[in-house]
Amino acid sequence: MKAPALRKACAAVGIRHTAAMTSAADSRYRARGVSAGKEDVHQAIAHMEQGLYPGAFCKILPDIMGGDSDQCLVLHADGAGTKSSLAYIAWQERGDLSVWRGIAQDSLIMNIDDCACVGAMGPFIISNTIGRNAKRIPGSIIAEIIAGYQDVCALLENEGIPCHIAGGETADVGDLVRTIIVDSTVACRMPRQQVIDAARMRAGDSIIGFASHGCARWEDHDNSGIGSNGLTGARHELLHKDYAHKYPESYAPEIDPSFVYSGPFHLDDPLPESMGMTIGDALLSPTRTFAPLIAQMLKRIGHEDIHGLIHCSGGALTKIGKFGSGNRYILDALPEIPPLFRAIQATADIAWREMLSVYNCGIRLKAVVPPDQVDACLQVARDCAIPAQVIGRVEDNSGPGNHVEIHSPHGTFTY
Amino acid sequence: MKAPALRKACAAVGIRHTAAMTSAADSRYRARGVSAGKEDVHQAIAHMEQGLYPGAFCKILPDIMGGDSDQCLVLHADGAGTKSSLAYIAWQERGDLSVWRGIAQDSLIMNIDDCACVGAMGPFIISNTIGRNAKRIPGSIIAEIIAGYQDVCALLENEGIPCHIAGGETADVGDLVRTIIVDSTVACRMPRQQVIDAARMRAGDSIIGFASHGCARWEDHDNSGIGSNGLTGARHELLHKDYAHKYPESYAPEIDPSFVYSGPFHLDDPLPESMGMTIGDALLSPTRTFAPLIAQMLKRIGHEDIHGLIHCSGGALTKIGKFGSGNRYILDALPEIPPLFRAIQATADIAWREMLSVYNCGIRLKAVVPPDQVDACLQVARDCAIPAQVIGRVEDNSGPGNHVEIHSPHGTFTY
């Protein structure tokens, strides 16, 4: 599998799961209606143009709107994925609407953080698309989701990242949607000279990992670090069969029953080895935004010395392998894996090779910088109260493709 | 119900059904999981800001991206709605992938034509969002949808309306989506002086109706005129129970079985009183774009003398009532209703009051212009091979609210 083709696909269509899976793991994914590698989707979009910076983390277009050759545009779509199915169960169980604000945050930050990885810092213009089954989802949930978008925009504004909500579409499509699907699209125009082009990642660079868990300066609660990827797997692996009987509308009936909510936990059970977090709160932790941290890095270091920023979404720790050329990304100093990911792995006895390529396992942002910029990055992380450390380095792969090599206490894996 | 509040809601969230329904009709809609008036959604978004032109057909923002006070921005989201459920059945029955190109057209034109109604003529930047059940929807369908987007963009480009596909997101979300949901978002920056602000519609204006059916200059096939609104109702009213048994994944299991595919037709049955169109082809007719016609009207008449353009989507012929202030919109010269709408009405014995407020009944675009511009508009329509005629006029409502008054052979209805 060649990096350029994957990168092309990645630009045009978000990828929620990596191709680098064992066939056993892959079959577990397929059993749950997630095509792990999305090879079919990659193929469908393989001929699409790649934009101005084919090696950048997001597709970047010329300034079609303003016709300014110094400017460029990002228009980016993503959503909360199947995390909204879990919010539905939690809302039913607890009667607490506030989970839906988190879903808005998931939907929006999956966009904003991707855009921030190319250096886009707003103003962001945001449109939201909600598809609901009106027989299951009342207007009070829509109100909460919209309030959630407004909360996140206010937070980002407060961090110097302007956001404007353009509106959106809420469609009653019960014939299509079992409960609710929450997507959003953001647009940003930015100077070309501020673009971070991940194609610049090269041998000699250091790889810094920023924690997905804990409590960042702009957060009120501890975050499990889960983000919005791998939720189909995490839900079904951890949650108890009781939820299958109680909420058949929360999963695809095509899934083999043995793969549906096959875990031991109820939402209010404590997350093992955590400091008082429940399984429900851990799985529903809203996706942290790293945009304020990136904003500070851009101010302190400048975009030229940031060779790449990788949002470890679909593909998780292996996602970096889709960017750059002829690089070997060696990750040999990963921090301890946070409790939620340990629980997922242990519960389903998931192979570590797979875990590291599906779940961020504690690192949702990587920065690739020259070694002399490491200290400045770590200082920014401290200012943001986000644990960070050098987790590896870039070496020459002596060939055009990339490899990701992860050395962990659980083994060494190459992707 | 006051016009300003409705308009506010309309700007922020697309409305697929009008509030102006009888309770019997309304209950049929609710039975199928469509909240006819979406009052709950209106309430959820009632406090959102209305943008630069609160009376315009779409929400219009300042030029946040470029900071130019002469420019403004539109970011607009919509989709093909439950028409994709029908495409799924047709694809299963016929094995013909090409229906999916039509779904891409539905998704995109529901956006483009809304934007064109405020005078936006591109360049449009397009992002698509697909949520699929990977167990039901193979990559070949994704490829066809993306090809469909490209086809429509090529058509619009050819008509002088530039379009650029920015990419998008295809998510495997079988736990949320029964088959597939196809949405898109378009962005356009335009000069403020070219904005068509429907708030300018006033007593004395003529209302021209443009046909949704037939074969426009840029179309290859006869179009039934259905567009992308009312499809939940149309599908279930017309199609035979056989499809319920064969494709339970094509509808919400929460619907009372007596409302599921309760009609007499199979997809290949002829549409009564049509010239050889089948029921399947009629229901799947891709949503016509009126953007090339609007482009020609703008060139010929100029935006100042176009007081309003109304895309008769959600709310159908009554939608105009949400725009302007203190107006009575009298529609007393509607053309004959095309075969598909007659078939829907006759099959389910739907009250005409409801028909006219849910289905466009043959008119998907209205232009509101001073009487001395009528001839120029009709000439443009002839050039586009789109039947058009004066269907009514604007009178003073002697009060702040609006009314829509439809005089038809089936009775006079006020909304």
PDB file of C-alpha atoms in Angstrom, chain B residues 236-325:
ATOM      1  CA  HIS B 236     -45.245   5.165   1.469  1.00  0.00           C
ATOM      2  CA  GLU B 237     -48.470   6.333  -0.202  1.00  0.00           C
ATOM      3  CA  LEU B 238     -47.615   4.963  -3.638  1.00  0.00           C
ATOM      4  CA  LEU B 239     -45.512   1.856  -3.152  1.00  0.00           C
ATOM      5  CA  HIS B 240     -46.812  -1.623  -2.513  1.00  0.00           C
ATOM      6  CA  LYS B 241     -46.519  -3.516   0.778  1.00  0.00           C
ATOM      7  CA  ASP B 242     -44.292  -6.024  -1.016  1.00  0.00           C
ATOM      8  CA  TYR B 243     -41.409  -3.612  -0.476  1.00  0.00           C
ATOM      9  CA  ALA B 244     -42.020  -3.572   3.276  1.00  0.00           C
ATOM     10  CA  HIS B 245     -41.495  -7.314   3.420  1.00  0.00           C
ATOM     11  CA  LYS B 246     -38.602  -7.343   1.016  1.00  0.00           C
ATOM     12  CA  TYR B 247     -36.701  -4.299   2.326  1.00  0.00           C
ATOM     13  CA  PRO B 248     -37.407  -3.761   6.024  1.00  0.00           C
ATOM     14  CA  GLU B 249     -34.166  -1.767   6.118  1.00  0.00           C
ATOM     15  CA  SER B 250     -35.789   0.892   3.928  1.00  0.00           C
ATOM     16  CA  TYR B 251     -38.110   2.363   6.562  1.00  0.00           C
ATOM     17  CA  ALA B 252     -38.424   3.124  10.255  1.00  0.00           C
ATOM     18  CA  PRO B 253     -39.705   0.105  12.215  1.00  0.00           C
ATOM     19  CA  GLU B 254     -41.457   2.549  14.551  1.00  0.00           C
ATOM     20  CA  ILE B 255     -44.022   3.373  11.850  1.00  0.00           C
ATOM     21  CA  ASP B 256     -47.442   1.770  12.327  1.00  0.00           C
ATOM     22  CA  PRO B 257     -47.458  -1.021   9.686  1.00  0.00           C
ATOM     23  CA  SER B 258     -50.643   0.315   8.131  1.00  0.00           C
ATOM     24  CA  PHE B 259     -48.728   3.437   7.059  1.00  0.00           C
ATOM     25  CA  VAL B 260     -45.758   1.553   5.593  1.00  0.00           C
ATOM     26  CA  TYR B 261     -45.801   1.206   1.793  1.00  0.00           C
ATOM     27  CA  SER B 262     -49.550   1.311   1.773  1.00  0.00           C
ATOM     28  CA  GLY B 263     -49.981   1.945  -1.956  1.00  0.00           C
ATOM     29  CA  PRO B 264     -50.820  -0.118  -5.035  1.00  0.00           C
ATOM     30  CA  PHE B 265     -47.721   0.403  -7.171  1.00  0.00           C
ATOM     31  CA  HIS B 266     -44.524  -1.416  -7.987  1.00  0.00           C
ATOM     32  CA  LEU B 267     -41.558   0.523  -9.297  1.00  0.00           C
ATOM     33  CA  ASP B 268     -41.983  -0.605 -12.887  1.00  0.00           C
ATOM     34  CA  ASP B 269     -45.710   0.107 -13.061  1.00  0.00           C
ATOM     35  CA  PRO B 270     -46.604   2.944 -15.399  1.00  0.00           C
ATOM     36  CA  LEU B 271     -47.354   6.291 -13.782  1.00  0.00           C
ATOM     37  CA  PRO B 272     -51.025   6.894 -14.584  1.00  0.00           C
ATOM     38  CA  GLU B 273     -51.747   9.605 -17.155  1.00  0.00           C
ATOM     39  CA  SER B 274     -48.052  10.006 -17.982  1.00  0.00           C
ATOM     40  CA  MET B 275     -46.252   9.562 -21.278  1.00  0.00           C
ATOM     41  CA  GLY B 276     -44.557   6.268 -20.502  1.00  0.00           C
ATOM     42  CA  MET B 277     -42.893   7.145 -17.185  1.00  0.00           C
ATOM     43  CA  THR B 278     -42.772   4.443 -14.522  1.00  0.00           C
ATOM     44  CA  ILE B 279     -43.610   5.051 -10.869  1.00  0.00           C
ATOM     45  CA  GLY B 280     -39.976   4.339  -9.973  1.00  0.00           C
ATOM     46  CA  ASP B 281     -38.572   6.777 -12.511  1.00  0.00           C
ATOM     47  CA  ALA B 282     -41.087   9.416 -11.497  1.00  0.00           C
ATOM     48  CA  LEU B 283     -40.263   9.174  -7.791  1.00  0.00           C
ATOM     49  CA  LEU B 284     -36.537   9.118  -8.517  1.00  0.00           C
ATOM     50  CA  SER B 285     -36.487  11.985 -11.029  1.00  0.00           C
ATOM     51  CA  PRO B 286     -33.421  13.972  -9.998  1.00  0.00           C
ATOM     52  CA  THR B 287     -34.138  17.410  -8.568  1.00  0.00           C
ATOM     53  CA  ARG B 288     -33.978  19.900 -11.420  1.00  0.00           C
ATOM     54  CA  THR B 289     -31.635  22.824 -11.000  1.00  0.00           C
ATOM     55  CA  PHE B 290     -33.098  26.229 -11.783  1.00  0.00           C
ATOM     56  CA  ALA B 291     -29.714  27.895 -11.327  1.00  0.00           C
ATOM     57  CA  PRO B 292     -29.065  28.314 -15.093  1.00  0.00           C
ATOM     58  CA  LEU B 293     -32.497  29.940 -15.481  1.00  0.00           C
ATOM     59  CA  ILE B 294     -31.828  32.235 -12.526  1.00  0.00           C
ATOM     60  CA  ALA B 295     -28.441  33.114 -14.009  1.00  0.00           C
ATOM     61  CA  GLN B 296     -30.134  34.184 -17.219  1.00  0.00           C
ATOM     62  CA  MET B 297     -32.785  36.178 -15.368  1.00  0.00           C
ATOM     63  CA  LEU B 298     -30.090  37.983 -13.409  1.00  0.00           C
ATOM     64  CA  LYS B 299     -28.307  38.873 -16.652  1.00  0.00           C
ATOM     65  CA  ARG B 300     -31.448  39.966 -18.416  1.00  0.00           C
ATOM     66  CA  ILE B 301     -33.372  41.715 -15.658  1.00  0.00           C
ATOM     67  CA  GLY B 302     -30.775  42.488 -13.020  1.00  0.00           C
ATOM     68  CA  HIS B 303     -31.118  41.662  -9.350  1.00  0.00           C
ATOM     69  CA  GLU B 304     -32.898  44.915  -8.412  1.00  0.00           C
ATOM     70  CA  ASP B 305     -36.052  44.057 -10.281  1.00  0.00           C
ATOM     71  CA  ILE B 306     -36.180  40.527  -8.935  1.00  0.00           C
ATOM     72  CA  HIS B 307     -37.904  41.135  -5.611  1.00  0.00           C
ATOM     73  CA  GLY B 308     -37.914  37.526  -4.565  1.00  0.00           C
ATOM     74  CA  LEU B 309     -37.023  34.014  -5.708  1.00  0.00           C
ATOM     75  CA  ILE B 310     -38.662  31.203  -3.776  1.00  0.00           C
ATOM     76  CA  HIS B 311     -37.491  27.613  -4.017  1.00  0.00           C
ATOM     77  CA  CYS B 312     -40.721  25.737  -3.229  1.00  0.00           C
ATOM     78  CA  SER B 313     -39.054  23.055  -1.125  1.00  0.00           C
ATOM     79  CA  GLY B 314     -40.396  22.428   2.401  1.00  0.00           C
ATOM     80  CA  GLY B 315     -43.817  24.081   2.558  1.00  0.00           C
ATOM     81  CA  ALA B 316     -44.192  23.760  -1.212  1.00  0.00           C
ATOM     82  CA  LEU B 317     -46.542  26.373  -2.669  1.00  0.00           C
ATOM     83  CA  THR B 318     -47.117  27.937   0.759  1.00  0.00           C
ATOM     84  CA  LYS B 319     -43.428  28.468   1.487  1.00  0.00           C
ATOM     85  CA  ILE B 320     -43.553  31.994   0.065  1.00  0.00           C
ATOM     86  CA  GLY B 321     -45.629  32.959   3.107  1.00  0.00           C
ATOM     87  CA  LYS B 322     -42.495  32.800   5.255  1.00  0.00           C
ATOM     88  CA  PHE B 323     -40.935  35.712   3.397  1.00  0.00           C
ATOM     89  CA  GLY B 324     -41.851  39.369   3.033  1.00  0.00           C
ATOM     90  CA  SER B 325     -44.000  41.233   5.502  1.00  0.00           C
TER      91      SER B 325
END
